[in-house]
Amino acid sequence: GRMRKMGINLIRFHHIDNPWSKGSLFEGVTGTRTFNSTMLDRLDYLIFQLKENGIYVNMNLNVSRTFEKTDGVYAADSLQDYGKGITLFNRYVIELEKEYARDLLAHTNPYTGIPLAEDPVLAMVEVVNENTLYRRWYGDKLKPLSEGGSLPTLYSLELDSLWHDFLGEKYKTTENLREVWNSSKKSGDIIYQDNFENGLNKNNWQLEEHQDAQASFELHNDPVSGNNSVLVKAIKHGTASWHITFKNVGQSAQKDSIYEMHFKAKANARLKMSAGFQRNNSPYTGYMSANFTVDTMYQSYQVTFKAPENNTNNLRIWFRFDNNVGDFYIDDLVYKKASTDGLLEHETLEARNIKRLDLHELNGFAEQRTMDLTDFYAEVQIDFLKEMQEFLKDSLGVKAPLAGTNWYVGPEDVYVQNTLDYLDNHAYWDHPHFPNQPWSGTDWTINNEPMMLSSTTTIERLFNGLNVKNKPYTISEYNHGYPNQFQAEMLPMITSYLAFNGADGIMFFTYSGSWDWSADKLDGYFDLHRNHAVMAGFPVFSYAYRNDLISEAENSFTVNFKKEDVLKMPLEAENGWSTHSPFPKELSYNNKVEITFNEDEPSDLGNIPAVTSSPFSLNNGEITWDKNGIFKINTAKFSCISGQLNNNSGTETDQMKLESGSDFGTVAWLSLVDSSLNESSKSLLFLGSKQINTNMIWDGTTTVHNNWGRNPTLIAPQSISIKLKNKAAGLKVTPLDTKGNRIESKAKYFVSDDSGFSNVKLNSGVDKTLWYAVEMVKDWSITFSRFLQDENHIICYPNPSANNVTIKLVSSGKSFDITVHDSTGKQVKSEQGSNEYIYKKGELGSGVFFYRAILDNKVYTGNFILQP
């Protein structure tokens, strides 16, 4: 019921197959092929209650299921990341996924009387979560564990076998394959090399140590071979892998040219290290990197990159040691224009030994080899999705639309996922960073910065050419991670861009991951049910979004990709974490960017409109984003200003003007009837702010470790002055309690000036609320008989006033005494024996005045303003 009242109409069931929770379907059972009957019953009942409250279900199938040996899964105890990747191609595991789907969706819910598969409450189904072969490939995961990947050897060999079957079917013979792949081989010139035999040039070679990290480097002469190398001693690591960086500086690169680095390395033990390229000055743009496992004997390694920009004498070639302590030896470095290989001499179809390349190797090989590998991974995934679609729809009778997975690396993932009914994606702003141990409860940081000020945002990761024209599109995970103190920007920004791009829904991660529903405290990064600074905005922004108060894009364009374009996209990818797009990121800030995949149409990026700069305007000013720190929504029925309110006095929309504010926050004004705000008989005002727990202890500004504090949550008060446009004598503004009921004793009245605006002054700290009911006052003479029933109520109106203020008793049968003081405390009036007093600006002057009324030995106090 609370969810419904807060504006939620869809719940995503996520991680119900997890291995850690007492609420998991697998809690207390052996293996993962049978459900805990109590947990299943609780799930059925919850779904029944959601249905009763008009809340739909998004059911996830494979999320965090952790296969066990008793399931019959090979090397179950060695699977990483819940078997991601393997779940897309291993025949036995796919059959287990079907079995799970049947048990979950096809059993009859005793409370609804029908299976979930056939129930209209089921709005959508996600087949697998954040699980694409492209992301696994880009992250160096699709190779054996022994080589730094995530696949036990048998699964890596299985994927190799499928790869060779694909090549065999396409090329038939090794000769055909060699002819195609070798047709574009080339050899690149050496630009720089150093075998350290002439010493160690410390102008070229430098060491960075950050925070508490400690390291050193020196020339090392091998006593056996007599050869020189450089020895880097990593003595103490920092909190991030880059805190020790050994680098070569001063080389150059040309935009869109391909380069490679070869080197030899070893260590005093089996350790991990990484190597890569980037700009050596701000903004330190990363070009490419790769991870390696080095041993006690020298081995050869290679990293290849395509330069994203011109870089003259300012290229950084770097080595990092992945938070390992030890001795690392580096020798025989060569930096050169890339050579490209096709089919290597020893590789043949008959021997089935043709390597699946790692991402960092792609630019060192013929383009067609990359395209074939991309095509192979696409076919494996598409085959899986089609098989699951047929099973769910035809065998289980699922009527709801299906999505394959989410969190796309780029349009190549969209190409695969376009197979099913709708597309779904994920993004986070200020997701916590764990420098040493994933999901550590103490060792984590956030940036604690607002997205609206950043050069890189979630907007381009979600909307910059990642949705297909005429294809439904949702976002099933989104959040600005707590305790980020700028969360008040989240709802205005994301719902605006959802509406602008015509997206069909959003699911915030997460409502709650806690069992303690009553504790008014947040001790995690994503829970929202007690994040009042965000949750209090749900009724406002869900209403505005679902009622189309923010329009879909007027400016939109579509770019078509042929399959050939898609198959080349890994050559533009950077790593397994980021999302790449062929469009400038700023394009998505004021354009709707859609894509199609049509072989009969040309691929033309030449029709892309020119990128503009901040402030960005959407739909002719309906949305405005000034990256100096203000985001505005300006529509007839909905008006919002978000950002650093205390630094942006004078910011205005057509219906609302910001006079002053006290901090970073959001003020939103929503009409609840079919009228524009200035004519609305019923509207809602929302003040978004910051939130922390009581006694939360910050370590600087980026972490609280595990010092989350205690109950209750605390919301930073907003003292705000805004002008609200209205076609009336003024406005009555009434604070609402936590259930949305009016607190009449705190109602305030604001007169309209000659320009049709009421100057509304509110303090959420005094009123103890983030919600205010706003109603028009047509006639001051009848206002209070209409709104107030307490005959002993003393009222002051209009307040503020440009002329006269009346202080009176609602009933006329009694009299009261009154004294009035100016802002210095000086008494300016003292009167007795009446039930109504009128104070004129002509007599008192302008300013703030305080009154003290005595009625039946009870004291009533208040203040009024006579405007200049």
PDB file of N, CA and C in Angstrom, residues 91-170:
ATOM      1  N   ARG A  91      25.214 -26.145 -22.791  1.00  0.00           N
ATOM      2  CA  ARG A  91      23.939 -26.818 -22.999  1.00  0.00           C
ATOM      3  C   ARG A  91      23.303 -27.261 -21.689  1.00  0.00           C
ATOM      4  N   TYR A  92      24.050 -27.864 -20.790  1.00  0.00           N
ATOM      5  CA  TYR A  92      23.475 -28.368 -19.547  1.00  0.00           C
ATOM      6  C   TYR A  92      22.953 -27.215 -18.679  1.00  0.00           C
ATOM      7  N   VAL A  93      23.747 -26.128 -18.590  1.00  0.00           N
ATOM      8  CA  VAL A  93      23.344 -24.990 -17.762  1.00  0.00           C
ATOM      9  C   VAL A  93      22.100 -24.323 -18.354  1.00  0.00           C
ATOM     10  N   ILE A  94      21.988 -24.243 -19.662  1.00  0.00           N
ATOM     11  CA  ILE A  94      20.797 -23.671 -20.287  1.00  0.00           C
ATOM     12  C   ILE A  94      19.559 -24.488 -19.920  1.00  0.00           C
ATOM     13  N   GLU A  95      19.692 -25.809 -19.887  1.00  0.00           N
ATOM     14  CA  GLU A  95      18.556 -26.643 -19.496  1.00  0.00           C
ATOM     15  C   GLU A  95      18.174 -26.392 -18.041  1.00  0.00           C
ATOM     16  N   LEU A  96      19.160 -26.126 -17.181  1.00  0.00           N
ATOM     17  CA  LEU A  96      18.856 -25.780 -15.788  1.00  0.00           C
ATOM     18  C   LEU A  96      18.114 -24.442 -15.705  1.00  0.00           C
ATOM     19  N   GLU A  97      18.466 -23.503 -16.566  1.00  0.00           N
ATOM     20  CA  GLU A  97      17.764 -22.224 -16.585  1.00  0.00           C
ATOM     21  C   GLU A  97      16.304 -22.418 -16.997  1.00  0.00           C
ATOM     22  N   LYS A  98      16.058 -23.274 -17.950  1.00  0.00           N
ATOM     23  CA  LYS A  98      14.680 -23.565 -18.360  1.00  0.00           C
ATOM     24  C   LYS A  98      13.908 -24.226 -17.214  1.00  0.00           C
ATOM     25  N   GLU A  99      14.555 -25.142 -16.529  1.00  0.00           N
ATOM     26  CA  GLU A  99      13.912 -25.818 -15.406  1.00  0.00           C
ATOM     27  C   GLU A  99      13.505 -24.813 -14.335  1.00  0.00           C
ATOM     28  N   TYR A 100      14.387 -23.875 -14.017  1.00  0.00           N
ATOM     29  CA  TYR A 100      14.102 -22.836 -13.028  1.00  0.00           C
ATOM     30  C   TYR A 100      12.907 -21.995 -13.477  1.00  0.00           C
ATOM     31  N   ALA A 101      12.912 -21.601 -14.762  1.00  0.00           N
ATOM     32  CA  ALA A 101      11.816 -20.781 -15.284  1.00  0.00           C
ATOM     33  C   ALA A 101      10.488 -21.522 -15.195  1.00  0.00           C
ATOM     34  N   ARG A 102      10.498 -22.806 -15.482  1.00  0.00           N
ATOM     35  CA  ARG A 102       9.265 -23.597 -15.409  1.00  0.00           C
ATOM     36  C   ARG A 102       8.766 -23.651 -13.967  1.00  0.00           C
ATOM     37  N   ASP A 103       9.668 -23.940 -13.031  1.00  0.00           N
ATOM     38  CA  ASP A 103       9.264 -24.050 -11.628  1.00  0.00           C
ATOM     39  C   ASP A 103       8.739 -22.728 -11.086  1.00  0.00           C
ATOM     40  N   LEU A 104       9.287 -21.615 -11.561  1.00  0.00           N
ATOM     41  CA  LEU A 104       8.900 -20.307 -11.049  1.00  0.00           C
ATOM     42  C   LEU A 104       7.631 -19.776 -11.710  1.00  0.00           C
ATOM     43  N   LEU A 105       7.557 -19.886 -13.025  1.00  0.00           N
ATOM     44  CA  LEU A 105       6.487 -19.227 -13.774  1.00  0.00           C
ATOM     45  C   LEU A 105       5.273 -20.104 -14.046  1.00  0.00           C
ATOM     46  N   ALA A 106       5.459 -21.443 -14.039  1.00  0.00           N
ATOM     47  CA  ALA A 106       4.369 -22.326 -14.473  1.00  0.00           C
ATOM     48  C   ALA A 106       3.611 -22.969 -13.323  1.00  0.00           C
ATOM     49  N   HIS A 107       4.102 -22.828 -12.091  1.00  0.00           N
ATOM     50  CA  HIS A 107       3.344 -23.404 -10.980  1.00  0.00           C
ATOM     51  C   HIS A 107       2.153 -22.489 -10.656  1.00  0.00           C
ATOM     52  N   THR A 108       1.087 -23.043 -10.166  1.00  0.00           N
ATOM     53  CA  THR A 108      -0.121 -22.275  -9.857  1.00  0.00           C
ATOM     54  C   THR A 108       0.038 -21.541  -8.528  1.00  0.00           C
ATOM     55  N   ASN A 109      -0.154 -20.250  -8.570  1.00  0.00           N
ATOM     56  CA  ASN A 109      -0.117 -19.433  -7.361  1.00  0.00           C
ATOM     57  C   ASN A 109      -1.414 -19.681  -6.592  1.00  0.00           C
ATOM     58  N   PRO A 110      -1.337 -20.208  -5.370  1.00  0.00           N
ATOM     59  CA  PRO A 110      -2.574 -20.552  -4.645  1.00  0.00           C
ATOM     60  C   PRO A 110      -3.425 -19.342  -4.286  1.00  0.00           C
ATOM     61  N   TYR A 111      -2.846 -18.148  -4.302  1.00  0.00           N
ATOM     62  CA  TYR A 111      -3.589 -16.950  -3.904  1.00  0.00           C
ATOM     63  C   TYR A 111      -4.279 -16.280  -5.097  1.00  0.00           C
ATOM     64  N   THR A 112      -3.721 -16.453  -6.296  1.00  0.00           N
ATOM     65  CA  THR A 112      -4.352 -15.888  -7.492  1.00  0.00           C
ATOM     66  C   THR A 112      -5.096 -16.949  -8.288  1.00  0.00           C
ATOM     67  N   GLY A 113      -4.720 -18.208  -8.087  1.00  0.00           N
ATOM     68  CA  GLY A 113      -5.375 -19.305  -8.781  1.00  0.00           C
ATOM     69  C   GLY A 113      -4.861 -19.581 -10.178  1.00  0.00           C
ATOM     70  N   ILE A 114      -3.842 -18.857 -10.623  1.00  0.00           N
ATOM     71  CA  ILE A 114      -3.264 -19.085 -11.945  1.00  0.00           C
ATOM     72  C   ILE A 114      -1.748 -18.988 -11.871  1.00  0.00           C
ATOM     73  N   PRO A 115      -1.041 -19.575 -12.839  1.00  0.00           N
ATOM     74  CA  PRO A 115       0.427 -19.427 -12.871  1.00  0.00           C
ATOM     75  C   PRO A 115       0.816 -17.989 -13.198  1.00  0.00           C
ATOM     76  N   LEU A 116       1.961 -17.594 -12.734  1.00  0.00           N
ATOM     77  CA  LEU A 116       2.444 -16.242 -13.014  1.00  0.00           C
ATOM     78  C   LEU A 116       2.607 -16.025 -14.513  1.00  0.00           C
ATOM     79  N   ALA A 117       2.996 -17.073 -15.242  1.00  0.00           N
ATOM     80  CA  ALA A 117       3.174 -16.953 -16.692  1.00  0.00           C
ATOM     81  C   ALA A 117       1.913 -16.440 -17.370  1.00  0.00           C
ATOM     82  N   GLU A 118       0.744 -16.776 -16.849  1.00  0.00           N
ATOM     83  CA  GLU A 118      -0.525 -16.404 -17.473  1.00  0.00           C
ATOM     84  C   GLU A 118      -1.201 -15.232 -16.787  1.00  0.00           C
ATOM     85  N   ASP A 119      -0.593 -14.697 -15.740  1.00  0.00           N
ATOM     86  CA  ASP A 119      -1.226 -13.664 -14.930  1.00  0.00           C
ATOM     87  C   ASP A 119      -0.970 -12.283 -15.524  1.00  0.00           C
ATOM     88  N   PRO A 120      -2.007 -11.473 -15.714  1.00  0.00           N
ATOM     89  CA  PRO A 120      -1.798 -10.109 -16.227  1.00  0.00           C
ATOM     90  C   PRO A 120      -0.924  -9.247 -15.328  1.00  0.00           C
ATOM     91  N   VAL A 121      -0.709  -9.638 -14.078  1.00  0.00           N
ATOM     92  CA  VAL A 121       0.169  -8.863 -13.198  1.00  0.00           C
ATOM     93  C   VAL A 121       1.614  -8.923 -13.671  1.00  0.00           C
ATOM     94  N   LEU A 122       1.960  -9.952 -14.466  1.00  0.00           N
ATOM     95  CA  LEU A 122       3.318 -10.084 -14.987  1.00  0.00           C
ATOM     96  C   LEU A 122       3.477  -9.128 -16.167  1.00  0.00           C
ATOM     97  N   ALA A 123       4.222  -8.067 -15.956  1.00  0.00           N
ATOM     98  CA  ALA A 123       4.369  -7.035 -16.986  1.00  0.00           C
ATOM     99  C   ALA A 123       5.525  -7.317 -17.922  1.00  0.00           C
ATOM    100  N   MET A 124       6.582  -7.960 -17.428  1.00  0.00           N
ATOM    101  CA  MET A 124       7.773  -8.187 -18.243  1.00  0.00           C
ATOM    102  C   MET A 124       8.649  -9.228 -17.573  1.00  0.00           C
ATOM    103  N   VAL A 125       9.525  -9.838 -18.371  1.00  0.00           N
ATOM    104  CA  VAL A 125      10.449 -10.867 -17.882  1.00  0.00           C
ATOM    105  C   VAL A 125      11.833 -10.561 -18.422  1.00  0.00           C
ATOM    106  N   GLU A 126      12.839 -10.583 -17.542  1.00  0.00           N
ATOM    107  CA  GLU A 126      14.239 -10.469 -17.941  1.00  0.00           C
ATOM    108  C   GLU A 126      14.870 -11.860 -17.859  1.00  0.00           C
ATOM    109  N   VAL A 127      15.499 -12.299 -18.942  1.00  0.00           N
ATOM    110  CA  VAL A 127      16.022 -13.664 -19.016  1.00  0.00           C
ATOM    111  C   VAL A 127      17.294 -13.815 -18.191  1.00  0.00           C
ATOM    112  N   VAL A 128      18.270 -12.932 -18.382  1.00  0.00           N
ATOM    113  CA  VAL A 128      19.514 -12.957 -17.601  1.00  0.00           C
ATOM    114  C   VAL A 128      19.885 -11.528 -17.233  1.00  0.00           C
ATOM    115  N   ASN A 129      20.608 -11.365 -16.162  1.00  0.00           N
ATOM    116  CA  ASN A 129      20.941 -10.032 -15.669  1.00  0.00           C
ATOM    117  C   ASN A 129      22.394  -9.668 -15.967  1.00  0.00           C
ATOM    118  N   GLU A 130      22.582  -8.508 -16.604  1.00  0.00           N
ATOM    119  CA  GLU A 130      23.922  -7.962 -16.853  1.00  0.00           C
ATOM    120  C   GLU A 130      24.883  -9.047 -17.338  1.00  0.00           C
ATOM    121  N   ASN A 131      24.496  -9.713 -18.394  1.00  0.00           N
ATOM    122  CA  ASN A 131      25.224 -10.908 -18.819  1.00  0.00           C
ATOM    123  C   ASN A 131      25.265 -10.949 -20.338  1.00  0.00           C
ATOM    124  N   THR A 132      26.324 -10.372 -20.922  1.00  0.00           N
ATOM    125  CA  THR A 132      26.522 -10.442 -22.363  1.00  0.00           C
ATOM    126  C   THR A 132      27.930 -10.945 -22.648  1.00  0.00           C
ATOM    127  N   LEU A 133      28.068 -11.677 -23.726  1.00  0.00           N
ATOM    128  CA  LEU A 133      29.392 -12.167 -24.104  1.00  0.00           C
ATOM    129  C   LEU A 133      30.311 -11.015 -24.481  1.00  0.00           C
ATOM    130  N   TYR A 134      29.751  -9.939 -25.004  1.00  0.00           N
ATOM    131  CA  TYR A 134      30.599  -8.800 -25.349  1.00  0.00           C
ATOM    132  C   TYR A 134      31.229  -8.187 -24.101  1.00  0.00           C
ATOM    133  N   ARG A 135      30.430  -7.977 -23.063  1.00  0.00           N
ATOM    134  CA  ARG A 135      31.011  -7.395 -21.848  1.00  0.00           C
ATOM    135  C   ARG A 135      32.010  -8.349 -21.219  1.00  0.00           C
ATOM    136  N   ARG A 136      31.738  -9.648 -21.250  1.00  0.00           N
ATOM    137  CA  ARG A 136      32.703 -10.615 -20.725  1.00  0.00           C
ATOM    138  C   ARG A 136      33.981 -10.593 -21.559  1.00  0.00           C
ATOM    139  N   TRP A 137      33.829 -10.495 -22.868  1.00  0.00           N
ATOM    140  CA  TRP A 137      34.982 -10.446 -23.778  1.00  0.00           C
ATOM    141  C   TRP A 137      35.801  -9.192 -23.528  1.00  0.00           C
ATOM    142  N   TYR A 138      35.145  -8.035 -23.470  1.00  0.00           N
ATOM    143  CA  TYR A 138      35.866  -6.781 -23.282  1.00  0.00           C
ATOM    144  C   TYR A 138      36.571  -6.736 -21.927  1.00  0.00           C
ATOM    145  N   GLY A 139      36.036  -7.461 -20.964  1.00  0.00           N
ATOM    146  CA  GLY A 139      36.652  -7.493 -19.644  1.00  0.00           C
ATOM    147  C   GLY A 139      37.663  -8.606 -19.462  1.00  0.00           C
ATOM    148  N   ASP A 140      38.094  -9.237 -20.567  1.00  0.00           N
ATOM    149  CA  ASP A 140      39.089 -10.326 -20.534  1.00  0.00           C
ATOM    150  C   ASP A 140      38.607 -11.508 -19.708  1.00  0.00           C
ATOM    151  N   LYS A 141      37.300 -11.790 -19.735  1.00  0.00           N
ATOM    152  CA  LYS A 141      36.753 -12.874 -18.933  1.00  0.00           C
ATOM    153  C   LYS A 141      36.561 -14.173 -19.714  1.00  0.00           C
ATOM    154  N   LEU A 142      36.521 -14.117 -21.048  1.00  0.00           N
ATOM    155  CA  LEU A 142      36.195 -15.305 -21.831  1.00  0.00           C
ATOM    156  C   LEU A 142      37.442 -16.121 -22.177  1.00  0.00           C
ATOM    157  N   LYS A 143      38.237 -16.380 -21.157  1.00  0.00           N
ATOM    158  CA  LYS A 143      39.420 -17.217 -21.317  1.00  0.00           C
ATOM    159  C   LYS A 143      39.647 -17.969 -20.014  1.00  0.00           C
ATOM    160  N   PRO A 144      40.544 -18.959 -20.017  1.00  0.00           N
ATOM    161  CA  PRO A 144      40.693 -19.808 -18.827  1.00  0.00           C
ATOM    162  C   PRO A 144      41.102 -19.038 -17.580  1.00  0.00           C
ATOM    163  N   LEU A 145      40.724 -19.576 -16.442  1.00  0.00           N
ATOM    164  CA  LEU A 145      41.127 -18.995 -15.158  1.00  0.00           C
ATOM    165  C   LEU A 145      42.642 -18.870 -15.070  1.00  0.00           C
ATOM    166  N   SER A 146      43.344 -19.848 -15.622  1.00  0.00           N
ATOM    167  CA  SER A 146      44.814 -19.855 -15.557  1.00  0.00           C
ATOM    168  C   SER A 146      45.426 -18.707 -16.339  1.00  0.00           C
ATOM    169  N   GLU A 147      44.660 -18.099 -17.255  1.00  0.00           N
ATOM    170  CA  GLU A 147      45.161 -16.978 -18.050  1.00  0.00           C
ATOM    171  C   GLU A 147      44.565 -15.653 -17.590  1.00  0.00           C
ATOM    172  N   GLY A 148      43.934 -15.647 -16.423  1.00  0.00           N
ATOM    173  CA  GLY A 148      43.357 -14.415 -15.896  1.00  0.00           C
ATOM    174  C   GLY A 148      41.913 -14.205 -16.260  1.00  0.00           C
ATOM    175  N   GLY A 149      41.287 -15.192 -16.941  1.00  0.00           N
ATOM    176  CA  GLY A 149      39.887 -15.084 -17.289  1.00  0.00           C
ATOM    177  C   GLY A 149      38.995 -15.625 -16.198  1.00  0.00           C
ATOM    178  N   SER A 150      37.734 -15.954 -16.554  1.00  0.00           N
ATOM    179  CA  SER A 150      36.791 -16.453 -15.547  1.00  0.00           C
ATOM    180  C   SER A 150      36.255 -17.839 -15.886  1.00  0.00           C
ATOM    181  N   LEU A 151      36.768 -18.474 -16.927  1.00  0.00           N
ATOM    182  CA  LEU A 151      36.220 -19.749 -17.365  1.00  0.00           C
ATOM    183  C   LEU A 151      37.083 -20.923 -16.898  1.00  0.00           C
ATOM    184  N   PRO A 152      36.508 -21.865 -16.148  1.00  0.00           N
ATOM    185  CA  PRO A 152      37.213 -23.138 -15.967  1.00  0.00           C
ATOM    186  C   PRO A 152      37.538 -23.721 -17.335  1.00  0.00           C
ATOM    187  N   THR A 153      38.633 -24.462 -17.412  1.00  0.00           N
ATOM    188  CA  THR A 153      39.197 -24.880 -18.700  1.00  0.00           C
ATOM    189  C   THR A 153      38.176 -25.549 -19.604  1.00  0.00           C
ATOM    190  N   LEU A 154      37.343 -26.417 -19.067  1.00  0.00           N
ATOM    191  CA  LEU A 154      36.391 -27.149 -19.902  1.00  0.00           C
ATOM    192  C   LEU A 154      35.442 -26.190 -20.629  1.00  0.00           C
ATOM    193  N   TYR A 155      34.981 -25.138 -19.947  1.00  0.00           N
ATOM    194  CA  TYR A 155      34.067 -24.191 -20.574  1.00  0.00           C
ATOM    195  C   TYR A 155      34.781 -23.341 -21.620  1.00  0.00           C
ATOM    196  N   SER A 156      36.048 -22.996 -21.362  1.00  0.00           N
ATOM    197  CA  SER A 156      36.820 -22.268 -22.363  1.00  0.00           C
ATOM    198  C   SER A 156      37.009 -23.127 -23.605  1.00  0.00           C
ATOM    199  N   LEU A 157      37.280 -24.400 -23.410  1.00  0.00           N
ATOM    200  CA  LEU A 157      37.419 -25.306 -24.550  1.00  0.00           C
ATOM    201  C   LEU A 157      36.092 -25.474 -25.285  1.00  0.00           C
ATOM    202  N   GLU A 158      34.982 -25.492 -24.544  1.00  0.00           N
ATOM    203  CA  GLU A 158      33.684 -25.599 -25.184  1.00  0.00           C
ATOM    204  C   GLU A 158      33.415 -24.390 -26.076  1.00  0.00           C
ATOM    205  N   LEU A 159      33.758 -23.193 -25.583  1.00  0.00           N
ATOM    206  CA  LEU A 159      33.577 -21.996 -26.384  1.00  0.00           C
ATOM    207  C   LEU A 159      34.519 -22.007 -27.589  1.00  0.00           C
ATOM    208  N   ASP A 160      35.740 -22.497 -27.386  1.00  0.00           N
ATOM    209  CA  ASP A 160      36.669 -22.662 -28.514  1.00  0.00           C
ATOM    210  C   ASP A 160      36.071 -23.585 -29.572  1.00  0.00           C
ATOM    211  N   SER A 161      35.467 -24.668 -29.127  1.00  0.00           N
ATOM    212  CA  SER A 161      34.898 -25.638 -30.058  1.00  0.00           C
ATOM    213  C   SER A 161      33.768 -25.014 -30.876  1.00  0.00           C
ATOM    214  N   LEU A 162      32.921 -24.229 -30.215  1.00  0.00           N
ATOM    215  CA  LEU A 162      31.849 -23.536 -30.929  1.00  0.00           C
ATOM    216  C   LEU A 162      32.422 -22.532 -31.929  1.00  0.00           C
ATOM    217  N   TRP A 163      33.506 -21.880 -31.564  1.00  0.00           N
ATOM    218  CA  TRP A 163      34.198 -20.933 -32.446  1.00  0.00           C
ATOM    219  C   TRP A 163      34.719 -21.637 -33.689  1.00  0.00           C
ATOM    220  N   HIS A 164      35.324 -22.788 -33.514  1.00  0.00           N
ATOM    221  CA  HIS A 164      35.863 -23.512 -34.666  1.00  0.00           C
ATOM    222  C   HIS A 164      34.739 -24.067 -35.542  1.00  0.00           C
ATOM    223  N   ASP A 165      33.641 -24.454 -34.919  1.00  0.00           N
ATOM    224  CA  ASP A 165      32.485 -24.884 -35.716  1.00  0.00           C
ATOM    225  C   ASP A 165      31.977 -23.723 -36.572  1.00  0.00           C
ATOM    226  N   PHE A 166      31.928 -22.544 -35.980  1.00  0.00           N
ATOM    227  CA  PHE A 166      31.481 -21.348 -36.702  1.00  0.00           C
ATOM    228  C   PHE A 166      32.398 -21.063 -37.890  1.00  0.00           C
ATOM    229  N   LEU A 167      33.723 -21.096 -37.672  1.00  0.00           N
ATOM    230  CA  LEU A 167      34.671 -20.814 -38.746  1.00  0.00           C
ATOM    231  C   LEU A 167      34.617 -21.893 -39.819  1.00  0.00           C
ATOM    232  N   GLY A 168      34.501 -23.142 -39.381  1.00  0.00           N
ATOM    233  CA  GLY A 168      34.443 -24.235 -40.342  1.00  0.00           C
ATOM    234  C   GLY A 168      33.231 -24.132 -41.244  1.00  0.00           C
ATOM    235  N   GLU A 169      32.100 -23.759 -40.661  1.00  0.00           N
ATOM    236  CA  GLU A 169      30.884 -23.635 -41.454  1.00  0.00           C
ATOM    237  C   GLU A 169      30.989 -22.468 -42.430  1.00  0.00           C
ATOM    238  N   LYS A 170      31.649 -21.386 -42.022  1.00  0.00           N
ATOM    239  CA  LYS A 170      31.736 -20.202 -42.869  1.00  0.00           C
ATOM    240  C   LYS A 170      32.790 -20.339 -43.960  1.00  0.00           C
TER     241      LYS A 170
END
